[in-house]
Coordinates of C-alpha atoms in Angstrom, one line a residue:
M26 CA -223.4 16.2 -20.2
A27 CA -224.3 19.8 -21.8
P28 CA -223.1 20.3 -25.2
L29 CA -223.1 23.6 -26.6
V30 CA -226.2 23.4 -28.4
G31 CA -229.3 25.9 -28.3
L32 CA -228.7 29.5 -26.9
T33 CA -225.1 29.6 -28.0
S34 CA -223.0 31.4 -25.8
W35 CA -222.3 31.0 -21.9
L36 CA -220.3 33.1 -19.9
I37 CA -219.9 33.0 -15.8
L38 CA -220.2 36.5 -14.2
L39 CA -218.6 36.4 -11.0
S40 CA -217.3 38.6 -8.4
L41 CA -214.7 36.6 -6.7
T42 CA -211.3 37.2 -5.6
S43 CA -210.6 34.1 -3.5
N44 CA -212.2 31.2 -1.2
A45 CA -212.0 34.0 1.4
S46 CA -213.7 36.3 -0.5
T47 CA -216.9 37.5 1.3
R48 CA -218.9 38.0 -2.3
Q49 CA -220.4 34.4 -3.1
S50 CA -222.9 34.8 -5.8
A51 CA -222.5 33.5 -9.4
T52 CA -224.6 34.1 -12.4
I53 CA -224.8 32.1 -15.9
V54 CA -225.5 33.9 -18.3
L55 CA -226.6 32.7 -21.5
S56 CA -226.0 35.5 -24.3
A57 CA -228.2 34.4 -27.3
H58 CA -230.8 35.9 -28.0
G59 CA -234.3 33.6 -27.5
P60 CA -237.9 33.4 -26.5
R61 CA -238.5 32.8 -22.7
P62 CA -239.9 29.1 -23.1
E63 CA -236.2 28.6 -24.7
A64 CA -234.2 30.7 -22.4
Q65 CA -235.9 28.5 -19.5
A66 CA -235.1 25.1 -21.6
A67 CA -231.7 25.9 -21.9
C68 CA -231.2 26.7 -18.0
S69 CA -232.9 23.3 -17.7
A70 CA -230.0 21.7 -19.6
L71 CA -227.4 23.1 -17.1
D72 CA -229.4 21.4 -14.4
V73 CA -230.1 25.0 -12.8
D74 CA -233.2 27.5 -13.5
F75 CA -234.0 31.1 -14.0
L76 CA -231.8 33.2 -11.4
R77 CA -234.9 34.8 -9.2
Y78 CA -234.7 38.0 -8.2
L79 CA -236.4 40.3 -6.1
D80 CA -238.0 43.0 -7.5
Y81 CA -236.1 46.3 -6.8
D82 CA -235.5 49.2 -8.6
K83 CA -231.8 51.0 -9.3
S84 CA -231.9 53.4 -11.8
T85 CA -234.2 54.2 -14.6
R86 CA -231.6 53.6 -17.5
E87 CA -232.1 50.3 -19.4
V88 CA -229.0 49.2 -21.6
E89 CA -229.5 45.0 -21.8
Q90 CA -232.3 42.9 -19.9
Y91 CA -232.0 39.2 -19.5
W92 CA -234.7 36.4 -18.9
V93 CA -235.0 35.9 -15.2
G94 CA -236.9 33.8 -12.9
S95 CA -239.4 35.5 -10.1
E96 CA -240.8 34.2 -7.0
Q97 CA -243.7 36.4 -6.7
N98 CA -244.7 36.5 -10.3
P99 CA -244.9 33.1 -12.6
T100 CA -245.0 35.8 -15.8
C101 CA -242.5 36.1 -18.0
R102 CA -239.9 38.4 -16.1
A103 CA -236.8 40.0 -17.1
I104 CA -234.2 42.2 -15.4
T105 CA -232.4 45.6 -16.7
T106 CA -228.8 45.6 -16.4
F107 CA -229.5 48.4 -13.7
G108 CA -231.2 46.3 -11.5
K109 CA -234.8 47.1 -12.7
L110 CA -237.3 44.2 -13.1
K111 CA -239.8 43.8 -15.7
T112 CA -242.9 42.2 -17.4
L113 CA -242.5 41.5 -20.8
P114 CA -244.3 39.2 -23.7
C115 CA -243.1 35.8 -23.7
D116 CA -241.9 35.7 -26.8
A117 CA -239.7 38.7 -26.7
R118 CA -236.0 36.8 -27.7
L119 CA -233.7 38.0 -24.9
P120 CA -230.7 36.3 -23.1
A121 CA -231.1 34.4 -20.0
L122 CA -229.4 34.4 -16.4
C123 CA -229.6 31.0 -14.9
S124 CA -228.3 30.3 -11.5
Q125 CA -225.3 28.8 -10.8
S126 CA -225.0 26.2 -7.9
A127 CA -221.8 24.4 -8.9
P128 CA -219.7 23.8 -6.2
L129 CA -216.1 25.4 -5.8
S130 CA -213.7 22.9 -6.8
S131 CA -210.5 22.0 -4.0
L132 CA -207.7 19.4 -4.0
S133 CA -210.0 17.8 -1.9
N134 CA -213.7 18.3 -3.6
S135 CA -213.8 18.3 -6.8
N136 CA -217.1 17.6 -8.3
N137 CA -217.1 16.5 -12.1
G138 CA -220.2 14.8 -12.2
S139 CA -222.3 14.7 -15.5
Q140 CA -224.7 17.7 -14.1
W141 CA -221.6 19.7 -14.7
Q142 CA -219.9 18.7 -17.7
T143 CA -220.1 20.2 -21.2
T144 CA -218.3 19.6 -24.3
V145 CA -216.4 21.7 -26.4
Q146 CA -216.0 20.3 -30.3
T147 CA -212.4 21.5 -31.3
G148 CA -210.8 20.5 -34.8
E149 CA -211.6 16.8 -34.8
A150 CA -212.3 16.3 -31.0
A151 CA -215.2 16.2 -28.7
I152 CA -213.6 17.3 -25.5
T153 CA -215.8 16.8 -22.2
G154 CA -215.2 19.4 -18.9
Y155 CA -216.8 20.3 -16.3
R156 CA -217.8 23.8 -14.6
D157 CA -217.4 25.1 -11.0
K158 CA -218.5 27.8 -9.4
L159 CA -215.5 29.9 -10.4
S160 CA -214.9 28.5 -14.4
F161 CA -215.5 26.1 -17.0
R162 CA -212.7 24.2 -16.5
F163 CA -210.7 21.6 -19.0
L164 CA -208.0 19.4 -17.3
G165 CA -205.2 16.8 -18.9
L166 CA -205.0 17.7 -22.5
K167 CA -202.6 16.4 -24.0
H168 CA -200.4 18.9 -26.2
A169 CA -197.7 16.7 -27.5
P170 CA -197.4 13.1 -27.7
Y171 CA -195.5 10.8 -25.4
P172 CA -191.7 11.8 -26.4
S173 CA -188.9 9.4 -26.9
R174 CA -186.5 10.2 -24.2
F175 CA -183.8 12.7 -25.2
T176 CA -186.0 14.3 -28.0
Y177 CA -188.0 17.2 -29.0
S178 CA -191.4 17.0 -28.7
T179 CA -194.0 18.4 -31.2
Y180 CA -197.6 19.3 -31.3
Q181 CA -200.5 16.6 -31.1
A182 CA -204.0 17.4 -32.0
P183 CA -206.6 16.0 -30.1
G184 CA -209.1 13.8 -31.8
G185 CA -212.4 12.1 -30.7
N186 CA -214.2 12.1 -27.3
V187 CA -211.6 13.3 -25.0
S188 CA -212.2 13.4 -21.4
A189 CA -210.9 16.4 -19.8
L190 CA -212.4 15.9 -16.3
E191 CA -209.1 14.8 -14.5
Y192 CA -205.6 16.4 -14.5
G193 CA -202.8 14.7 -16.5
P194 CA -199.5 13.1 -14.5
R195 CA -196.7 15.2 -13.6
C196 CA -193.3 15.1 -15.4
I197 CA -190.7 13.1 -13.7
Q198 CA -189.4 14.6 -10.5
A199 CA -188.0 14.1 -7.2
G200 CA -190.4 12.7 -4.6
C201 CA -193.1 11.6 -7.3
N202 CA -193.8 8.1 -8.8
T203 CA -196.0 7.0 -11.1
P204 CA -199.0 7.2 -11.7
T205 CA -198.6 10.1 -10.1
C206 CA -195.8 11.1 -12.3
S207 CA -194.7 10.1 -15.8
E208 CA -192.5 10.5 -18.7
D209 CA -195.8 10.5 -21.1
C210 CA -196.7 14.2 -18.9
L211 CA -196.9 16.7 -21.4
Y212 CA -200.6 18.1 -20.8
L213 CA -202.4 21.3 -20.1
N214 CA -204.8 22.7 -18.4
I215 CA -207.9 25.2 -19.4
W216 CA -210.0 27.9 -16.8
T217 CA -212.6 30.0 -19.1
P218 CA -215.2 32.2 -18.0
H219 CA -216.8 32.3 -21.6
L220 CA -217.8 29.2 -24.0
S221 CA -219.5 29.8 -27.2
S222 CA -220.5 27.6 -30.4
N223 CA -220.5 30.9 -32.6
P224 CA -216.9 31.2 -34.2
N225 CA -217.9 34.8 -34.7
S226 CA -218.6 35.5 -30.8
S227 CA -215.8 38.0 -28.9
K228 CA -213.1 36.3 -27.4
K229 CA -211.0 36.7 -24.4
S230 CA -207.8 37.2 -23.4
V231 CA -205.2 34.4 -22.5
M232 CA -202.7 33.7 -20.3
L233 CA -200.5 31.0 -20.4
F234 CA -198.6 30.3 -17.3
I235 CA -195.5 28.4 -17.1
H236 CA -194.3 27.3 -13.8
G237 CA -191.1 27.4 -12.1
G238 CA -188.4 25.2 -10.8
F239 CA -186.9 23.5 -13.5
T240 CA -186.7 20.1 -11.4
S241 CA -190.2 20.0 -9.9
G242 CA -193.4 21.6 -10.1
S243 CA -196.5 21.2 -12.6
G244 CA -199.1 22.5 -13.8
S245 CA -201.6 20.7 -11.8
D246 CA -200.1 22.0 -8.9
T247 CA -202.7 23.9 -6.5
V248 CA -201.3 27.2 -6.1
Y249 CA -201.6 27.5 -10.2
D250 CA -205.5 26.7 -10.3
G251 CA -206.5 29.4 -12.9
G252 CA -210.3 29.5 -12.0
N253 CA -209.9 32.5 -10.1
M254 CA -207.9 34.2 -12.2
A255 CA -210.0 33.6 -15.1
S256 CA -213.4 34.6 -13.5
R257 CA -212.2 38.1 -11.4
G258 CA -209.8 38.9 -14.6
D259 CA -212.4 37.8 -17.2
V260 CA -209.3 36.0 -19.2
V261 CA -208.8 32.3 -20.4
V262 CA -206.1 30.7 -18.1
V263 CA -203.8 28.2 -19.1
T264 CA -201.3 26.1 -17.4
I265 CA -198.7 23.4 -18.8
N266 CA -196.6 20.6 -18.3
Y267 CA -192.9 20.2 -19.4
R268 CA -190.4 18.2 -18.9
L269 CA -187.9 18.7 -15.8
S270 CA -184.1 18.1 -14.4
T271 CA -181.9 15.7 -16.7
L272 CA -185.0 14.4 -18.7
G273 CA -185.6 18.1 -19.7
C274 CA -181.9 20.0 -20.4
L275 CA -179.5 16.8 -20.7
A276 CA -176.8 17.6 -23.8
V277 CA -174.8 15.0 -25.1
G278 CA -172.0 16.2 -27.8
N279 CA -171.7 14.5 -31.3
T280 CA -175.1 12.9 -30.5
T281 CA -178.8 14.3 -31.5
A282 CA -179.6 15.0 -28.0
R283 CA -179.2 18.4 -27.8
G284 CA -180.7 19.2 -24.5
T285 CA -183.4 22.4 -24.6
Y286 CA -186.6 19.2 -24.6
W287 CA -188.3 21.6 -21.9
L288 CA -188.7 24.2 -24.7
S289 CA -189.9 22.3 -27.4
D290 CA -192.4 21.0 -24.5
Q291 CA -193.8 24.6 -24.1
V292 CA -193.7 25.3 -28.1
A293 CA -196.1 22.5 -28.8
A294 CA -198.2 23.9 -25.8
L295 CA -198.3 27.2 -27.5
E296 CA -198.7 25.6 -30.4
W297 CA -201.7 24.1 -29.3
V298 CA -203.1 27.0 -27.9
Q299 CA -202.7 28.8 -31.1
I300 CA -204.8 26.1 -33.1
H301 CA -207.5 25.3 -30.3
I302 CA -208.0 28.1 -27.6
E303 CA -210.5 29.8 -29.8
D304 CA -213.1 27.2 -29.2
F305 CA -212.8 27.9 -25.7
G306 CA -213.6 31.3 -25.4
G307 CA -209.8 32.7 -26.3
D308 CA -208.3 34.6 -28.6
K309 CA -205.2 33.7 -30.1
S310 CA -204.0 36.8 -31.2
R311 CA -203.7 38.1 -27.7
V312 CA -201.6 35.7 -25.6
T313 CA -199.6 36.6 -22.7
V314 CA -197.2 34.1 -21.5
V315 CA -196.7 34.4 -17.9
D316 CA -193.7 33.0 -15.9
Q317 CA -192.6 32.7 -12.3
S318 CA -189.2 32.3 -11.0
A319 CA -187.4 29.3 -13.2
G320 CA -189.9 29.7 -15.1
S321 CA -189.1 33.3 -16.7
A322 CA -185.7 31.3 -18.2
S323 CA -188.0 30.6 -20.4
V324 CA -189.2 33.9 -21.8
R325 CA -185.4 34.9 -21.2
A326 CA -184.2 31.9 -23.1
L327 CA -180.8 33.0 -23.5
L328 CA -178.2 31.1 -21.2
A329 CA -175.5 29.4 -23.0
A330 CA -174.1 26.3 -21.4
P331 CA -172.2 27.0 -18.8
P332 CA -169.0 25.2 -17.6
D333 CA -170.7 22.7 -14.5
A334 CA -173.4 21.9 -17.2
I335 CA -170.7 20.1 -19.1
N336 CA -169.4 18.8 -16.1
S337 CA -172.7 17.6 -15.0
T338 CA -173.1 15.5 -18.0
Q339 CA -169.8 13.9 -17.6
A340 CA -171.1 13.1 -13.8
I341 CA -174.3 11.9 -14.7
F342 CA -172.4 9.2 -17.4
N343 CA -170.5 8.1 -14.4
E344 CA -172.9 7.8 -11.8
K345 CA -174.9 5.9 -13.7
D346 CA -172.5 3.3 -15.0
C347 CA -172.7 4.6 -18.9
T348 CA -169.2 4.7 -19.4
Q349 CA -169.3 3.4 -22.8
P350 CA -166.3 4.4 -25.3
D351 CA -169.0 6.7 -27.5
E352 CA -171.4 9.3 -26.9
A353 CA -174.3 7.3 -28.8
R354 CA -173.7 4.2 -26.8
R355 CA -173.6 6.3 -23.5
L356 CA -176.9 8.4 -24.5
A357 CA -178.7 4.5 -25.1
C358 CA -177.7 3.5 -22.3
L359 CA -179.2 6.7 -20.1
R360 CA -182.4 6.2 -22.7
A361 CA -182.6 2.4 -21.0
L362 CA -182.3 3.6 -17.7
D363 CA -185.5 3.7 -15.1
P364 CA -186.6 7.9 -15.6
T365 CA -186.5 8.2 -11.6
E366 CA -182.8 7.3 -11.9
L367 CA -182.3 10.6 -14.1
I368 CA -183.7 12.9 -11.2
S369 CA -181.4 11.7 -8.6
G370 CA -177.7 12.1 -7.9
T371 CA -176.2 14.7 -10.4
I372 CA -179.0 16.4 -12.6
T373 CA -178.6 18.9 -15.5
R374 CA -181.0 22.1 -15.2
Y375 CA -179.7 24.4 -17.5
P376 CA -181.2 26.0 -20.9
V377 CA -178.1 25.2 -23.6
L378 CA -177.6 26.4 -27.1
D379 CA -178.7 23.7 -29.3
G380 CA -178.9 25.6 -32.6
E381 CA -182.9 24.9 -33.2
F382 CA -184.6 26.2 -30.2
L383 CA -182.1 28.6 -28.6
T384 CA -179.5 29.8 -31.5
T385 CA -178.1 32.8 -29.5
S386 CA -176.5 33.3 -25.7
E387 CA -178.2 37.0 -25.6
L388 CA -180.6 39.0 -25.6
V389 CA -179.6 42.0 -27.5
L390 CA -181.0 45.0 -25.7
D391 CA -178.8 48.0 -27.3
G392 CA -180.9 48.8 -30.1
S393 CA -179.1 46.9 -32.6
G394 CA -181.4 44.2 -33.1
S395 CA -184.7 43.4 -34.1
L396 CA -187.3 45.3 -32.4
L397 CA -190.5 43.2 -30.9
D398 CA -194.1 44.2 -30.7
V399 CA -193.8 42.4 -27.7
A400 CA -195.1 43.7 -24.4
I401 CA -193.0 43.0 -21.3
M402 CA -193.5 43.2 -17.3
T403 CA -190.7 42.3 -15.2
G404 CA -189.9 42.5 -11.6
V405 CA -189.3 40.8 -8.2
M406 CA -190.3 40.5 -4.6
R407 CA -188.0 42.6 -2.1
N408 CA -187.0 39.1 -0.4
D409 CA -186.9 36.8 -3.6
G410 CA -183.4 35.5 -2.3
G411 CA -184.6 34.9 1.1
P412 CA -185.2 30.7 0.6
F413 CA -181.8 30.6 -0.9
T414 CA -179.9 31.8 2.3
S415 CA -179.1 30.4 5.2
F416 CA -179.0 31.2 8.6
A417 CA -175.8 32.3 10.5
K418 CA -174.6 29.7 12.7
D419 CA -172.1 33.0 14.2
G420 CA -172.4 36.1 13.8
N421 CA -169.5 36.6 11.4
A422 CA -171.2 38.2 8.0
S423 CA -168.1 38.0 6.0
Q424 CA -168.0 33.9 6.3
V425 CA -171.6 33.6 5.7
L426 CA -170.9 35.2 2.2
I427 CA -167.7 33.7 1.3
N428 CA -169.9 30.7 2.0
Q429 CA -172.7 31.3 -0.1
G430 CA -169.7 31.9 -3.3
Y431 CA -169.9 36.1 -3.1
D432 CA -166.7 38.6 -2.9
A433 CA -167.5 39.6 1.0
T434 CA -165.0 42.2 1.0
T435 CA -166.2 44.0 -1.9
I436 CA -170.0 43.8 -0.9
L437 CA -169.5 44.8 3.2
S438 CA -167.2 47.9 1.8
S439 CA -169.8 49.2 -0.5
G440 CA -172.3 50.9 1.5
L441 CA -174.8 49.2 -0.1
Y442 CA -175.4 46.6 2.7
P443 CA -175.5 48.7 6.2
P444 CA -175.7 45.9 9.0
G445 CA -178.9 45.5 10.3
D446 CA -179.7 46.8 13.8
T447 CA -182.8 44.5 15.2
G448 CA -180.8 43.7 18.3
N449 CA -180.4 39.8 16.8
T450 CA -177.1 39.4 15.3
T451 CA -178.7 36.2 13.4
L452 CA -181.3 37.7 12.0
D453 CA -179.3 41.0 10.9
I454 CA -176.9 38.9 8.9
F455 CA -179.3 36.6 7.5
N456 CA -181.3 39.8 6.4
L457 CA -178.3 41.3 4.4
T458 CA -177.5 38.2 2.9
Q459 CA -180.8 37.9 1.6
R460 CA -180.4 41.0 0.3
V461 CA -177.5 40.2 -1.9
T462 CA -178.5 37.1 -2.7
T463 CA -182.2 38.7 -4.7
N464 CA -179.8 41.4 -5.8
A465 CA -177.7 38.7 -7.4
M466 CA -180.0 36.4 -8.7
Y467 CA -183.3 38.5 -9.4
R468 CA -182.8 42.6 -9.4
C469 CA -179.8 43.3 -11.1
L470 CA -180.7 41.0 -13.9
T471 CA -184.6 42.1 -14.2
Q472 CA -183.7 45.7 -13.4
S473 CA -180.9 46.1 -16.1
T474 CA -183.2 43.8 -18.8
A475 CA -186.1 46.6 -17.9
F476 CA -183.8 49.7 -18.1
A477 CA -182.5 49.0 -21.0
A478 CA -185.2 47.6 -23.2
A479 CA -186.7 50.9 -22.2
K480 CA -184.0 53.1 -23.0
N481 CA -183.6 51.9 -26.7
C482 CA -187.5 51.1 -27.4
V483 CA -186.7 47.1 -28.1
F484 CA -190.4 46.9 -26.5
P485 CA -193.5 49.0 -27.0
P486 CA -194.1 49.3 -23.4
T487 CA -192.0 47.9 -20.4
H488 CA -193.2 47.7 -16.8
R489 CA -191.0 47.0 -13.9
R490 CA -191.4 47.4 -10.2
A491 CA -190.3 45.1 -6.8
T492 CA -193.1 44.5 -4.4
R493 CA -193.0 44.0 -0.7
Q494 CA -191.9 40.5 0.9
R495 CA -194.9 37.8 1.2
R496 CA -196.4 36.8 4.6
Q497 CA -196.2 32.9 3.7
R498 CA -194.5 30.8 1.7
T499 CA -197.4 29.6 -0.2
P500 CA -201.0 28.4 0.6
R501 CA -200.1 24.9 0.6
R502 CA -197.0 25.1 2.4
P503 CA -197.4 27.8 5.3
Q504 CA -195.1 28.4 8.3
P505 CA -197.5 29.3 11.0
A506 CA -195.5 29.6 13.9
A507 CA -193.0 31.8 12.2
L508 CA -194.9 34.0 9.3
Q509 CA -198.4 34.2 10.8
V510 CA -199.4 37.5 11.1
P511 CA -202.3 38.6 13.0
Q512 CA -205.8 37.9 12.0
R513 CA -206.3 41.5 11.4
R514 CA -204.5 41.5 8.3
D515 CA -206.1 39.7 6.7
F516 CA -208.3 42.4 4.6
L517 CA -205.1 44.1 3.5
R518 CA -203.7 41.0 2.7
L519 CA -206.9 40.3 0.3
R520 CA -206.5 43.7 -1.0
H521 CA -203.1 43.3 -1.8
S522 CA -203.9 39.7 -3.6
Q523 CA -207.1 41.6 -5.4
Y524 CA -204.6 44.5 -6.5
L525 CA -202.0 41.7 -7.7
L526 CA -204.4 39.5 -9.6
D527 CA -206.2 42.6 -11.5
S528 CA -202.8 43.8 -12.2
W529 CA -201.8 41.0 -14.2
T530 CA -204.8 40.1 -16.0
A531 CA -205.2 44.1 -17.2
F532 CA -201.7 43.2 -18.5
G533 CA -203.2 40.4 -20.1
R534 CA -206.1 42.4 -21.9
T535 CA -204.6 45.5 -22.4
R536 CA -201.0 45.6 -22.2
D537 CA -201.0 48.1 -19.4
P538 CA -200.7 46.0 -15.8
N539 CA -202.2 49.5 -14.3
P540 CA -206.2 48.0 -13.8
Q541 CA -209.0 50.4 -15.8
I542 CA -210.4 52.1 -13.1
G543 CA -213.6 52.0 -15.0
Y544 CA -213.4 48.3 -15.5
M545 CA -212.9 47.6 -11.6
R546 CA -216.1 50.2 -10.9
A547 CA -218.4 48.4 -13.4
R548 CA -217.3 44.8 -12.1
G549 CA -217.4 46.5 -8.3
Y550 CA -213.9 45.6 -7.5
V551 CA -214.2 48.7 -5.0
N552 CA -210.4 47.8 -3.4
T553 CA -208.8 47.7 -6.5
S554 CA -210.5 50.8 -7.6
A555 CA -209.1 53.0 -4.2
V556 CA -205.6 51.3 -4.9
R557 CA -205.5 52.1 -8.1
E558 CA -206.5 55.8 -7.9
R559 CA -204.0 56.3 -5.5
A560 CA -201.2 54.2 -6.9
T561 CA -197.8 54.7 -8.9
P562 CA -197.7 52.5 -12.0
W563 CA -195.9 49.4 -11.1
F564 CA -195.7 45.2 -11.4
G565 CA -194.3 43.0 -8.8
W566 CA -192.4 39.5 -9.4
L567 CA -194.1 37.9 -12.3
V568 CA -192.3 37.7 -16.0
G569 CA -195.0 38.5 -18.4
L570 CA -194.7 38.1 -22.7
R571 CA -197.2 39.2 -24.3
L572 CA -197.4 37.4 -28.1

């Protein structure tokens, strides 16, 4: 285990995009200056050696020099940022380049052995994480104490020696049992490309991701691993857990159970980040909240309790045989149940006005409310409504729309949804219905929000655009028979993924989702540079809130 001592600043420099990338080189930069013996000792403390370069010359310009090893020459060698290898006096004070031999972490292979571990001091806590090929990883950090059921959570300061080598449990949800899931689930995870014991060192932008679902998911899901984004985007990535379903949303009138516990969990996580993230290389003044699907409701936080949410609460009391004459006793009955009983049958999943975390039912965008110094990105995927659309059992488009709760007559007579001509009636009806669902659930709200906010200057910059449909559901749940595309498209998918990631992290760094061409070129991101030079400004399917 290597604490942050001696050479004070560490930075992993990588050009990786994903596991499919062909660029597999990795380097650890020790940015504090020191003589060669100290630099070599610092590399050895990480259980690595000097990075060994062959002697080559790419440029005559010299900007910075780093201590490196040399296979051919045992003397004190340094390399410039333009690739020129030089022999220098061994007592010259330079930063160092160390080799990076830590393996890439995955769901089936996560090597957090002592040779990769490192410890960060934050407040009264010494937190031990580890590095892999992409980033420094600190997993399962508790950001709020075990909350009493149906009460708000609060920030918890870490203390003592804390192991951050494994994810914490997921919040209670269907199909997830102990010890994998627990009510004591309020943990966050950090991936960072930069650590420093120098409080005056430069800090990275922070991207805090809130997963969607409202009834399922967690910050430890493999699809949300932040190592690649931290490495390629040069940002600190944080994912969090929050309470789900009835355990996160239930409101009971005339009691202290006012709902919106999930939002208090997220606020506690943000407070933890504000207090501690600078010790992990992040800039607390540049935090971007990134949300997906239902997670975007965490950013808007504007919905009042709809009528069916109230009906759901009464149904839960009846189903769980908690029918005492007063609300307080019924609430006590629910608190005594096994938590898994509260996520089966009827559930609650809606944000409600609780008077504390949610105090208004609308986001004022007409210019009459407060003007906030918050940059906004919002958007949809073209087929976002697809997962919520069923295939037709017959060729009746009108009946399919009615079954999904839509006004079929108005929709079909509007001319906005022309029937398809694929020759497959079932597919044509599905495509029509999923377009309606996408617009109803996502596009109309995001487009009107972005337009009104931009028109009335509610937020400084507002970015919106739709992307094309995805080719797979998710990396962990592919559907090869239905969705797999020819392998020749792999490059196009990789290039698209690169551009998406570079756009999101550019927004985190600069409030502008359009990747800076100079930055892309400096890092060797050829694909994004080429796309950026000919692309129009846009943003895709996530919602981002820059705090």
